[in-house]
Every structure is written in C-alpha cells, then in structure tokens.
Amino acid sequence: RYEGMIFDLDGVLTDTARFHYAAWKRLCEEIGCYFDEIINEKLKGIGRMESLNIILNENDIEISDEGKQFLADRKNLYYKEMISKITPMDLLPGVSELFQRLNELGVKKAVASASRNACTVLERLGIIDYFQYIVDTDRIKNGKPDPEIFLNASKGLGIPPKKCIGVEDSQAGIEAIKKAGMYAIGIGKPDTLYKADLVLRDLRDTDRIISILLP
Ligand code: B16
Ligand code: MG
C-alpha cells in the first residue's frame, strides 16, 4: 500500500493554470510577443524565470537580465492580482472529499509546487492545514522535470518514494514523479500526460484513487 500522496498545486487542486496563462498572455500582448496554448503547455510546472526564457526563445528575443527580471516581476504582479480573489469555492471538484478520505485512512499529504505563490493560494483555498509538508521552493535547486522537488516532499513526509503517489497536471511534473520512483497520476488529457501510470480528468473518482492507494 501507499502511505503518502504528493500533490502539485496549479492545475491539480485549483485551476490557477488559467491565471498563469492569462498573466503571461497579458504580458506578451504588452510587449508584442506571440503566445498561445501550445507554448503555455510547455510552461506548466516550470518556474517563473525559466517560463519567461521559453517565451522569449519562441519569439527569438534576447534581452538583458534586468529586463527579464522586470518582465517576470510584472507577470507576477498580474498573477497576484488574479489569485487575490481565490476562495474555497475555487477548489477543483473532488479535492475536499478526497482529503477527508485520506485523513480517515491516515494517508499523509504534501504539496510539491514550483510556484512561489503556493502558500498564498493554499491559504486562500482554506486547505493549508491539511498538509503535513509543503516544499519550500527556495531549497530546490532543480525544477521539474528533475525529481528533486518530489524527492524533497517524500523526505519531508518521512515516507520512501516507492510508497508515494504523485499527482500532476504537467508533462514536466509527471516526468519528475516517475524519475523519483513514485506512482504517477496525471490530471488532464491522456495524450499530453502519456507518461503517467493513470490519467484522470479530475480528482472526483475518489474510490478509484483509494483502490490504487490500498490495493
Ligand atoms: P510562480 P505548479 C507552477 O506551479 C506553474 O504550473 C507554472 O506555470 C508557474 O510558472 C510556476 O508554478 C511558478 O509559479 O510564478 O507563482 O512562482 O504547477 O508546480 O504548482
Ligand atoms: Mg501544475
């Protein structure tokens, strides 16, 4: 049986993925950059500055480090404006019920998000106290798809990777979970998350998830 579940935040517990998209889109329109859903898919689970680098590369734009910092800060400003309106109503379907079941079963939970805004979002959603461990992104050297963030979470929970299930909506995240030696549940479309052990549309099918946890 598995003893711990490690959740990504954006796109798994709440739909902040659309806010990240909207904030990048607004920035790109301002600076005359091309940006679409296909580029956006590559940014999921990827840190802020690295995401900006991907966008600039796609547009063949080169700018100074100060210029990049300015743009990354600006995107974050737009993003923070959007997440300031989040409430517990913004939890994705199935999350509350799943957490309740996991608590009853004594399954530990952690958050492994690449976002520096993760704690603000968890607080606004009213679920921060459900987690025994939240990865501190400042301590992570290598972002997803490197397994470091998930290995850090498993250590933080005190549960070996083999006994953990990771849940992710991004390709980079699923790759990180698999490299960490965990069972991977993808949230989204099977064609984009083909490396996952199981792909679900959302966390609503609690019975299915519990049957994997406790075979
Ligand atoms: P921030 P996750 C990731 O969060 C997002 O998927 C990604 O789009 C974003 O660029 C990254 O966090 C950094 O977020 O700018 O708030 O620090 O999916 O790993 O929870
Ligand atoms: Mg995500």
PDB file of N, CA and C in Angstrom, residues 67-164:
ATOM      1  N   GLY A  67      16.182  43.333 -17.694  1.00  0.00           N
ATOM      2  CA  GLY A  67      14.945  43.386 -18.486  1.00  0.00           C
ATOM      3  C   GLY A  67      14.069  42.177 -18.183  1.00  0.00           C
ATOM      4  N   LYS A  68      14.719  41.023 -18.087  1.00  0.00           N
ATOM      5  CA  LYS A  68      13.976  39.786 -17.794  1.00  0.00           C
ATOM      6  C   LYS A  68      13.339  39.858 -16.407  1.00  0.00           C
ATOM      7  N   GLN A  69      14.111  40.344 -15.447  1.00  0.00           N
ATOM      8  CA  GLN A  69      13.599  40.447 -14.080  1.00  0.00           C
ATOM      9  C   GLN A  69      12.371  41.356 -14.051  1.00  0.00           C
ATOM     10  N   PHE A  70      12.455  42.463 -14.789  1.00  0.00           N
ATOM     11  CA  PHE A  70      11.338  43.409 -14.850  1.00  0.00           C
ATOM     12  C   PHE A  70      10.084  42.716 -15.398  1.00  0.00           C
ATOM     13  N   LEU A  71      10.267  41.963 -16.472  1.00  0.00           N
ATOM     14  CA  LEU A  71       9.115  41.299 -17.101  1.00  0.00           C
ATOM     15  C   LEU A  71       8.546  40.193 -16.206  1.00  0.00           C
ATOM     16  N   ALA A  72       9.443  39.426 -15.570  1.00  0.00           N
ATOM     17  CA  ALA A  72       8.981  38.340 -14.689  1.00  0.00           C
ATOM     18  C   ALA A  72       8.204  38.929 -13.499  1.00  0.00           C
ATOM     19  N   ASP A  73       8.704  40.063 -12.959  1.00  0.00           N
ATOM     20  CA  ASP A  73       8.006  40.706 -11.838  1.00  0.00           C
ATOM     21  C   ASP A  73       6.636  41.213 -12.269  1.00  0.00           C
ATOM     22  N   ARG A  74       6.587  41.734 -13.474  1.00  0.00           N
ATOM     23  CA  ARG A  74       5.332  42.270 -13.996  1.00  0.00           C
ATOM     24  C   ARG A  74       4.285  41.155 -14.160  1.00  0.00           C
ATOM     25  N   LYS A  75       4.744  40.025 -14.713  1.00  0.00           N
ATOM     26  CA  LYS A  75       3.840  38.882 -14.851  1.00  0.00           C
ATOM     27  C   LYS A  75       3.327  38.464 -13.476  1.00  0.00           C
ATOM     28  N   ASN A  76       4.223  38.466 -12.494  1.00  0.00           N
ATOM     29  CA  ASN A  76       3.825  38.038 -11.152  1.00  0.00           C
ATOM     30  C   ASN A  76       2.812  38.993 -10.539  1.00  0.00           C
ATOM     31  N   LEU A  77       2.959  40.273 -10.859  1.00  0.00           N
ATOM     32  CA  LEU A  77       2.016  41.276 -10.368  1.00  0.00           C
ATOM     33  C   LEU A  77       0.607  40.973 -10.895  1.00  0.00           C
ATOM     34  N   TYR A  78       0.524  40.674 -12.186  1.00  0.00           N
ATOM     35  CA  TYR A  78      -0.767  40.334 -12.792  1.00  0.00           C
ATOM     36  C   TYR A  78      -1.327  39.063 -12.152  1.00  0.00           C
ATOM     37  N   TYR A  79      -0.432  38.096 -11.944  1.00  0.00           N
ATOM     38  CA  TYR A  79      -0.862  36.816 -11.368  1.00  0.00           C
ATOM     39  C   TYR A  79      -1.386  37.012  -9.938  1.00  0.00           C
ATOM     40  N   LYS A  80      -0.652  37.823  -9.161  1.00  0.00           N
ATOM     41  CA  LYS A  80      -1.059  38.053  -7.764  1.00  0.00           C
ATOM     42  C   LYS A  80      -2.413  38.756  -7.675  1.00  0.00           C
ATOM     43  N   GLU A  81      -2.638  39.656  -8.630  1.00  0.00           N
ATOM     44  CA  GLU A  81      -3.923  40.352  -8.692  1.00  0.00           C
ATOM     45  C   GLU A  81      -5.038  39.313  -8.887  1.00  0.00           C
ATOM     46  N   MET A  82      -4.794  38.338  -9.757  1.00  0.00           N
ATOM     47  CA  MET A  82      -5.807  37.317 -10.063  1.00  0.00           C
ATOM     48  C   MET A  82      -6.039  36.378  -8.882  1.00  0.00           C
ATOM     49  N   ILE A  83      -4.957  35.950  -8.218  1.00  0.00           N
ATOM     50  CA  ILE A  83      -5.146  34.968  -7.129  1.00  0.00           C
ATOM     51  C   ILE A  83      -5.692  35.619  -5.847  1.00  0.00           C
ATOM     52  N   SER A  84      -5.680  36.952  -5.788  1.00  0.00           N
ATOM     53  CA  SER A  84      -6.194  37.609  -4.585  1.00  0.00           C
ATOM     54  C   SER A  84      -7.704  37.409  -4.459  1.00  0.00           C
ATOM     55  N   LYS A  85      -8.317  36.939  -5.528  1.00  0.00           N
ATOM     56  CA  LYS A  85      -9.787  36.742  -5.487  1.00  0.00           C
ATOM     57  C   LYS A  85     -10.172  35.282  -5.238  1.00  0.00           C
ATOM     58  N   ILE A  86      -9.169  34.413  -5.058  1.00  0.00           N
ATOM     59  CA  ILE A  86      -9.459  32.992  -4.837  1.00  0.00           C
ATOM     60  C   ILE A  86     -10.159  32.778  -3.490  1.00  0.00           C
ATOM     61  N   THR A  87     -11.141  31.858  -3.483  1.00  0.00           N
ATOM     62  CA  THR A  87     -11.838  31.485  -2.244  1.00  0.00           C
ATOM     63  C   THR A  87     -11.906  29.948  -2.185  1.00  0.00           C
ATOM     64  N   PRO A  88     -12.381  29.376  -1.060  1.00  0.00           N
ATOM     65  CA  PRO A  88     -12.514  27.909  -1.001  1.00  0.00           C
ATOM     66  C   PRO A  88     -13.412  27.339  -2.109  1.00  0.00           C
ATOM     67  N   MET A  89     -14.248  28.192  -2.705  1.00  0.00           N
ATOM     68  CA  MET A  89     -15.104  27.733  -3.815  1.00  0.00           C
ATOM     69  C   MET A  89     -14.271  27.352  -5.040  1.00  0.00           C
ATOM     70  N   ASP A  90     -13.027  27.807  -5.071  1.00  0.00           N
ATOM     71  CA  ASP A  90     -12.170  27.545  -6.233  1.00  0.00           C
ATOM     72  C   ASP A  90     -11.417  26.219  -6.158  1.00  0.00           C
ATOM     73  N   LEU A  91     -11.685  25.434  -5.109  1.00  0.00           N
ATOM     74  CA  LEU A  91     -11.085  24.094  -5.055  1.00  0.00           C
ATOM     75  C   LEU A  91     -11.673  23.281  -6.207  1.00  0.00           C
ATOM     76  N   LEU A  92     -10.854  22.506  -6.892  1.00  0.00           N
ATOM     77  CA  LEU A  92     -11.372  21.711  -8.002  1.00  0.00           C
ATOM     78  C   LEU A  92     -12.248  20.571  -7.472  1.00  0.00           C
ATOM     79  N   PRO A  93     -13.186  20.075  -8.289  1.00  0.00           N
ATOM     80  CA  PRO A  93     -14.106  19.039  -7.830  1.00  0.00           C
ATOM     81  C   PRO A  93     -13.382  17.798  -7.310  1.00  0.00           C
ATOM     82  N   GLY A  94     -13.873  17.276  -6.208  1.00  0.00           N
ATOM     83  CA  GLY A  94     -13.332  16.042  -5.649  1.00  0.00           C
ATOM     84  C   GLY A  94     -12.268  16.245  -4.595  1.00  0.00           C
ATOM     85  N   VAL A  95     -11.647  17.423  -4.553  1.00  0.00           N
ATOM     86  CA  VAL A  95     -10.499  17.619  -3.663  1.00  0.00           C
ATOM     87  C   VAL A  95     -10.900  17.469  -2.182  1.00  0.00           C
ATOM     88  N   SER A  96     -11.965  18.166  -1.767  1.00  0.00           N
ATOM     89  CA  SER A  96     -12.382  18.114  -0.348  1.00  0.00           C
ATOM     90  C   SER A  96     -12.689  16.695   0.082  1.00  0.00           C
ATOM     91  N   GLU A  97     -13.460  15.978  -0.755  1.00  0.00           N
ATOM     92  CA  GLU A  97     -13.867  14.618  -0.402  1.00  0.00           C
ATOM     93  C   GLU A  97     -12.644  13.705  -0.314  1.00  0.00           C
ATOM     94  N   LEU A  98     -11.728  13.860  -1.268  1.00  0.00           N
ATOM     95  CA  LEU A  98     -10.524  13.019  -1.272  1.00  0.00           C
ATOM     96  C   LEU A  98      -9.704  13.269  -0.001  1.00  0.00           C
ATOM     97  N   PHE A  99      -9.529  14.539   0.359  1.00  0.00           N
ATOM     98  CA  PHE A  99      -8.739  14.857   1.549  1.00  0.00           C
ATOM     99  C   PHE A  99      -9.359  14.260   2.805  1.00  0.00           C
ATOM    100  N   GLN A 100     -10.671  14.299   2.865  1.00  0.00           N
ATOM    101  CA  GLN A 100     -11.373  13.728   4.017  1.00  0.00           C
ATOM    102  C   GLN A 100     -11.107  12.231   4.117  1.00  0.00           C
ATOM    103  N   ARG A 101     -11.213  11.533   2.975  1.00  0.00           N
ATOM    104  CA  ARG A 101     -10.963  10.084   2.945  1.00  0.00           C
ATOM    105  C   ARG A 101      -9.514   9.786   3.322  1.00  0.00           C
ATOM    106  N   LEU A 102      -8.590  10.584   2.810  1.00  0.00           N
ATOM    107  CA  LEU A 102      -7.160  10.346   3.086  1.00  0.00           C
ATOM    108  C   LEU A 102      -6.887  10.539   4.573  1.00  0.00           C
ATOM    109  N   ASN A 103      -7.521  11.533   5.174  1.00  0.00           N
ATOM    110  CA  ASN A 103      -7.359  11.761   6.613  1.00  0.00           C
ATOM    111  C   ASN A 103      -7.853  10.570   7.413  1.00  0.00           C
ATOM    112  N   GLU A 104      -9.023  10.057   7.036  1.00  0.00           N
ATOM    113  CA  GLU A 104      -9.595   8.895   7.732  1.00  0.00           C
ATOM    114  C   GLU A 104      -8.667   7.689   7.640  1.00  0.00           C
ATOM    115  N   LEU A 105      -7.988   7.564   6.482  1.00  0.00           N
ATOM    116  CA  LEU A 105      -7.106   6.410   6.252  1.00  0.00           C
ATOM    117  C   LEU A 105      -5.690   6.635   6.772  1.00  0.00           C
ATOM    118  N   GLY A 106      -5.437   7.828   7.279  1.00  0.00           N
ATOM    119  CA  GLY A 106      -4.105   8.134   7.818  1.00  0.00           C
ATOM    120  C   GLY A 106      -3.038   8.295   6.736  1.00  0.00           C
ATOM    121  N   VAL A 107      -3.463   8.652   5.520  1.00  0.00           N
ATOM    122  CA  VAL A 107      -2.510   8.874   4.432  1.00  0.00           C
ATOM    123  C   VAL A 107      -1.993  10.312   4.529  1.00  0.00           C
ATOM    124  N   LYS A 108      -0.661  10.452   4.539  1.00  0.00           N
ATOM    125  CA  LYS A 108      -0.084  11.795   4.662  1.00  0.00           C
ATOM    126  C   LYS A 108      -0.075  12.515   3.320  1.00  0.00           C
ATOM    127  N   LYS A 109      -0.143  13.856   3.401  1.00  0.00           N
ATOM    128  CA  LYS A 109      -0.222  14.662   2.177  1.00  0.00           C
ATOM    129  C   LYS A 109       0.835  15.763   2.163  1.00  0.00           C
ATOM    130  N   ALA A 110       1.376  15.990   0.961  1.00  0.00           N
ATOM    131  CA  ALA A 110       2.328  17.090   0.797  1.00  0.00           C
ATOM    132  C   ALA A 110       1.992  17.855  -0.474  1.00  0.00           C
ATOM    133  N   VAL A 111       2.512  19.089  -0.562  1.00  0.00           N
ATOM    134  CA  VAL A 111       2.375  19.873  -1.794  1.00  0.00           C
ATOM    135  C   VAL A 111       3.767  20.067  -2.383  1.00  0.00           C
ATOM    136  N   ALA A 112       3.893  19.759  -3.674  1.00  0.00           N
ATOM    137  CA  ALA A 112       5.156  19.973  -4.384  1.00  0.00           C
ATOM    138  C   ALA A 112       4.878  20.887  -5.576  1.00  0.00           C
ATOM    139  N   SER A 113       4.846  22.181  -5.296  1.00  0.00           N
ATOM    140  CA  SER A 113       4.539  23.155  -6.351  1.00  0.00           C
ATOM    141  C   SER A 113       5.767  23.978  -6.676  1.00  0.00           C
ATOM    142  N   ALA A 114       5.913  24.301  -7.965  1.00  0.00           N
ATOM    143  CA  ALA A 114       7.027  25.141  -8.395  1.00  0.00           C
ATOM    144  C   ALA A 114       6.744  26.614  -8.110  1.00  0.00           C
ATOM    145  N   SER A 115       5.528  26.898  -7.650  1.00  0.00           N
ATOM    146  CA  SER A 115       5.122  28.301  -7.504  1.00  0.00           C
ATOM    147  C   SER A 115       5.532  28.916  -6.170  1.00  0.00           C
ATOM    148  N   ARG A 116       6.105  30.104  -6.258  1.00  0.00           N
ATOM    149  CA  ARG A 116       6.447  30.860  -5.047  1.00  0.00           C
ATOM    150  C   ARG A 116       5.207  31.469  -4.422  1.00  0.00           C
ATOM    151  N   ASN A 117       4.098  31.369  -5.121  1.00  0.00           N
ATOM    152  CA  ASN A 117       2.832  31.874  -4.579  1.00  0.00           C
ATOM    153  C   ASN A 117       1.999  30.738  -3.970  1.00  0.00           C
ATOM    154  N   ALA A 118       2.586  29.550  -3.872  1.00  0.00           N
ATOM    155  CA  ALA A 118       1.814  28.369  -3.452  1.00  0.00           C
ATOM    156  C   ALA A 118       1.141  28.559  -2.085  1.00  0.00           C
ATOM    157  N   CYS A 119       1.879  29.070  -1.099  1.00  0.00           N
ATOM    158  CA  CYS A 119       1.294  29.186   0.248  1.00  0.00           C
ATOM    159  C   CYS A 119       0.126  30.170   0.271  1.00  0.00           C
ATOM    160  N   THR A 120       0.255  31.275  -0.474  1.00  0.00           N
ATOM    161  CA  THR A 120      -0.855  32.243  -0.554  1.00  0.00           C
ATOM    162  C   THR A 120      -2.095  31.561  -1.117  1.00  0.00           C
ATOM    163  N   VAL A 121      -1.902  30.783  -2.191  1.00  0.00           N
ATOM    164  CA  VAL A 121      -3.045  30.121  -2.823  1.00  0.00           C
ATOM    165  C   VAL A 121      -3.654  29.077  -1.867  1.00  0.00           C
ATOM    166  N   LEU A 122      -2.798  28.299  -1.200  1.00  0.00           N
ATOM    167  CA  LEU A 122      -3.308  27.271  -0.269  1.00  0.00           C
ATOM    168  C   LEU A 122      -4.084  27.909   0.873  1.00  0.00           C
ATOM    169  N   GLU A 123      -3.595  29.061   1.354  1.00  0.00           N
ATOM    170  CA  GLU A 123      -4.302  29.770   2.425  1.00  0.00           C
ATOM    171  C   GLU A 123      -5.654  30.262   1.937  1.00  0.00           C
ATOM    172  N   ARG A 124      -5.671  30.847   0.758  1.00  0.00           N
ATOM    173  CA  ARG A 124      -6.920  31.395   0.228  1.00  0.00           C
ATOM    174  C   ARG A 124      -7.943  30.281  -0.026  1.00  0.00           C
ATOM    175  N   LEU A 125      -7.437  29.087  -0.385  1.00  0.00           N
ATOM    176  CA  LEU A 125      -8.327  27.944  -0.618  1.00  0.00           C
ATOM    177  C   LEU A 125      -8.811  27.333   0.698  1.00  0.00           C
ATOM    178  N   GLY A 126      -8.136  27.716   1.795  1.00  0.00           N
ATOM    179  CA  GLY A 126      -8.519  27.204   3.114  1.00  0.00           C
ATOM    180  C   GLY A 126      -8.063  25.779   3.363  1.00  0.00           C
ATOM    181  N   ILE A 127      -6.998  25.318   2.674  1.00  0.00           N
ATOM    182  CA  ILE A 127      -6.585  23.917   2.836  1.00  0.00           C
ATOM    183  C   ILE A 127      -5.150  23.770   3.344  1.00  0.00           C
ATOM    184  N   ILE A 128      -4.531  24.885   3.704  1.00  0.00           N
ATOM    185  CA  ILE A 128      -3.105  24.805   4.059  1.00  0.00           C
ATOM    186  C   ILE A 128      -2.843  23.842   5.225  1.00  0.00           C
ATOM    187  N   ASP A 129      -3.785  23.754   6.177  1.00  0.00           N
ATOM    188  CA  ASP A 129      -3.571  22.901   7.356  1.00  0.00           C
ATOM    189  C   ASP A 129      -3.745  21.400   7.078  1.00  0.00           C
ATOM    190  N   TYR A 130      -4.214  21.055   5.895  1.00  0.00           N
ATOM    191  CA  TYR A 130      -4.387  19.638   5.563  1.00  0.00           C
ATOM    192  C   TYR A 130      -3.044  18.954   5.292  1.00  0.00           C
ATOM    193  N   PHE A 131      -2.006  19.762   5.030  1.00  0.00           N
ATOM    194  CA  PHE A 131      -0.745  19.164   4.589  1.00  0.00           C
ATOM    195  C   PHE A 131       0.271  19.020   5.711  1.00  0.00           C
ATOM    196  N   GLN A 132       0.908  17.838   5.743  1.00  0.00           N
ATOM    197  CA  GLN A 132       1.962  17.595   6.729  1.00  0.00           C
ATOM    198  C   GLN A 132       3.266  18.239   6.264  1.00  0.00           C
ATOM    199  N   TYR A 133       3.359  18.523   4.947  1.00  0.00           N
ATOM    200  CA  TYR A 133       4.599  19.101   4.427  1.00  0.00           C
ATOM    201  C   TYR A 133       4.323  19.874   3.139  1.00  0.00           C
ATOM    202  N   ILE A 134       4.965  21.032   3.040  1.00  0.00           N
ATOM    203  CA  ILE A 134       4.870  21.836   1.806  1.00  0.00           C
ATOM    204  C   ILE A 134       6.301  22.152   1.386  1.00  0.00           C
ATOM    205  N   VAL A 135       6.645  21.806   0.159  1.00  0.00           N
ATOM    206  CA  VAL A 135       8.025  22.021  -0.294  1.00  0.00           C
ATOM    207  C   VAL A 135       8.331  23.517  -0.346  1.00  0.00           C
ATOM    208  N   ASP A 136       9.482  23.869   0.195  1.00  0.00           N
ATOM    209  CA  ASP A 136       9.954  25.242   0.124  1.00  0.00           C
ATOM    210  C   ASP A 136      10.779  25.376  -1.167  1.00  0.00           C
ATOM    211  N   THR A 137      10.206  26.038  -2.161  1.00  0.00           N
ATOM    212  CA  THR A 137      10.840  26.123  -3.492  1.00  0.00           C
ATOM    213  C   THR A 137      12.240  26.724  -3.425  1.00  0.00           C
ATOM    214  N   ASP A 138      12.472  27.582  -2.433  1.00  0.00           N
ATOM    215  CA  ASP A 138      13.790  28.207  -2.304  1.00  0.00           C
ATOM    216  C   ASP A 138      14.893  27.180  -2.064  1.00  0.00           C
ATOM    217  N   ARG A 139      14.532  26.037  -1.510  1.00  0.00           N
ATOM    218  CA  ARG A 139      15.527  24.999  -1.206  1.00  0.00           C
ATOM    219  C   ARG A 139      15.759  24.056  -2.375  1.00  0.00           C
ATOM    220  N   ILE A 140      14.965  24.193  -3.419  1.00  0.00           N
ATOM    221  CA  ILE A 140      15.083  23.291  -4.568  1.00  0.00           C
ATOM    222  C   ILE A 140      16.029  23.894  -5.606  1.00  0.00           C
ATOM    223  N   LYS A 141      17.021  23.107  -5.998  1.00  0.00           N
ATOM    224  CA  LYS A 141      17.990  23.613  -6.990  1.00  0.00           C
ATOM    225  C   LYS A 141      17.495  23.355  -8.414  1.00  0.00           C
ATOM    226  N   ASN A 142      16.899  22.195  -8.619  1.00  0.00           N
ATOM    227  CA  ASN A 142      16.471  21.817  -9.970  1.00  0.00           C
ATOM    228  C   ASN A 142      14.955  21.659 -10.043  1.00  0.00           C
ATOM    229  N   GLY A 143      14.360  22.433 -10.946  1.00  0.00           N
ATOM    230  CA  GLY A 143      12.901  22.373 -11.086  1.00  0.00           C
ATOM    231  C   GLY A 143      12.445  21.128 -11.839  1.00  0.00           C
ATOM    232  N   LYS A 144      11.117  20.908 -11.877  1.00  0.00           N
ATOM    233  CA  LYS A 144      10.542  19.834 -12.685  1.00  0.00           C
ATOM    234  C   LYS A 144      11.031  20.043 -14.126  1.00  0.00           C
ATOM    235  N   PRO A 145      11.390  19.037 -14.899  1.00  0.00           N
ATOM    236  CA  PRO A 145      11.180  17.597 -14.723  1.00  0.00           C
ATOM    237  C   PRO A 145      12.214  16.878 -13.852  1.00  0.00           C
ATOM    238  N   ASP A 146      13.122  17.611 -13.209  1.00  0.00           N
ATOM    239  CA  ASP A 146      14.040  16.956 -12.276  1.00  0.00           C
ATOM    240  C   ASP A 146      13.205  16.421 -11.092  1.00  0.00           C
ATOM    241  N   PRO A 147      13.549  15.250 -10.577  1.00  0.00           N
ATOM    242  CA  PRO A 147      12.743  14.678  -9.489  1.00  0.00           C
ATOM    243  C   PRO A 147      12.933  15.340  -8.118  1.00  0.00           C
ATOM    244  N   GLU A 148      13.891  16.282  -8.025  1.00  0.00           N
ATOM    245  CA  GLU A 148      14.260  16.834  -6.712  1.00  0.00           C
ATOM    246  C   GLU A 148      13.071  17.289  -5.846  1.00  0.00           C
ATOM    247  N   ILE A 149      12.136  18.003  -6.443  1.00  0.00           N
ATOM    248  CA  ILE A 149      11.016  18.555  -5.655  1.00  0.00           C
ATOM    249  C   ILE A 149      10.155  17.435  -5.046  1.00  0.00           C
ATOM    250  N   PHE A 150       9.959  16.331  -5.810  1.00  0.00           N
ATOM    251  CA  PHE A 150       9.167  15.220  -5.278  1.00  0.00           C
ATOM    252  C   PHE A 150       9.962  14.405  -4.254  1.00  0.00           C
ATOM    253  N   LEU A 151      11.270  14.287  -4.479  1.00  0.00           N
ATOM    254  CA  LEU A 151      12.110  13.567  -3.505  1.00  0.00           C
ATOM    255  C   LEU A 151      12.160  14.360  -2.193  1.00  0.00           C
ATOM    256  N   ASN A 152      12.220  15.685  -2.308  1.00  0.00           N
ATOM    257  CA  ASN A 152      12.208  16.538  -1.125  1.00  0.00           C
ATOM    258  C   ASN A 152      10.894  16.349  -0.354  1.00  0.00           C
ATOM    259  N   ALA A 153       9.783  16.263  -1.081  1.00  0.00           N
ATOM    260  CA  ALA A 153       8.481  16.082  -0.433  1.00  0.00           C
ATOM    261  C   ALA A 153       8.397  14.731   0.280  1.00  0.00           C
ATOM    262  N   SER A 154       8.924  13.683  -0.351  1.00  0.00           N
ATOM    263  CA  SER A 154       8.857  12.357   0.266  1.00  0.00           C
ATOM    264  C   SER A 154       9.701  12.332   1.545  1.00  0.00           C
ATOM    265  N   LYS A 155      10.847  13.020   1.484  1.00  0.00           N
ATOM    266  CA  LYS A 155      11.698  13.123   2.669  1.00  0.00           C
ATOM    267  C   LYS A 155      10.985  13.904   3.773  1.00  0.00           C
ATOM    268  N   GLY A 156      10.354  15.003   3.361  1.00  0.00           N
ATOM    269  CA  GLY A 156       9.618  15.845   4.311  1.00  0.00           C
ATOM    270  C   GLY A 156       8.497  15.088   5.000  1.00  0.00           C
ATOM    271  N   LEU A 157       7.882  14.160   4.277  1.00  0.00           N
ATOM    272  CA  LEU A 157       6.800  13.361   4.869  1.00  0.00           C
ATOM    273  C   LEU A 157       7.364  12.193   5.674  1.00  0.00           C
ATOM    274  N   GLY A 158       8.641  11.863   5.413  1.00  0.00           N
ATOM    275  CA  GLY A 158       9.240  10.709   6.083  1.00  0.00           C
ATOM    276  C   GLY A 158       8.742   9.398   5.495  1.00  0.00           C
ATOM    277  N   ILE A 159       8.394   9.410   4.202  1.00  0.00           N
ATOM    278  CA  ILE A 159       7.894   8.202   3.535  1.00  0.00           C
ATOM    279  C   ILE A 159       8.749   7.955   2.290  1.00  0.00           C
ATOM    280  N   PRO A 160       9.271   6.731   2.094  1.00  0.00           N
ATOM    281  CA  PRO A 160      10.101   6.481   0.914  1.00  0.00           C
ATOM    282  C   PRO A 160       9.332   6.696  -0.390  1.00  0.00           C
ATOM    283  N   PRO A 161      10.031   7.157  -1.453  1.00  0.00           N
ATOM    284  CA  PRO A 161       9.378   7.438  -2.739  1.00  0.00           C
ATOM    285  C   PRO A 161       8.488   6.299  -3.247  1.00  0.00           C
ATOM    286  N   LYS A 162       8.948   5.055  -3.063  1.00  0.00           N
ATOM    287  CA  LYS A 162       8.184   3.901  -3.560  1.00  0.00           C
ATOM    288  C   LYS A 162       6.795   3.798  -2.927  1.00  0.00           C
ATOM    289  N   LYS A 163       6.656   4.434  -1.755  1.00  0.00           N
ATOM    290  CA  LYS A 163       5.369   4.371  -1.043  1.00  0.00           C
ATOM    291  C   LYS A 163       4.546   5.641  -1.249  1.00  0.00           C
ATOM    292  N   CYS A 164       4.962   6.455  -2.248  1.00  0.00           N
ATOM    293  CA  CYS A 164       4.251   7.716  -2.502  1.00  0.00           C
ATOM    294  C   CYS A 164       3.588   7.721  -3.876  1.00  0.00           C
TER     295      CYS A 164
END
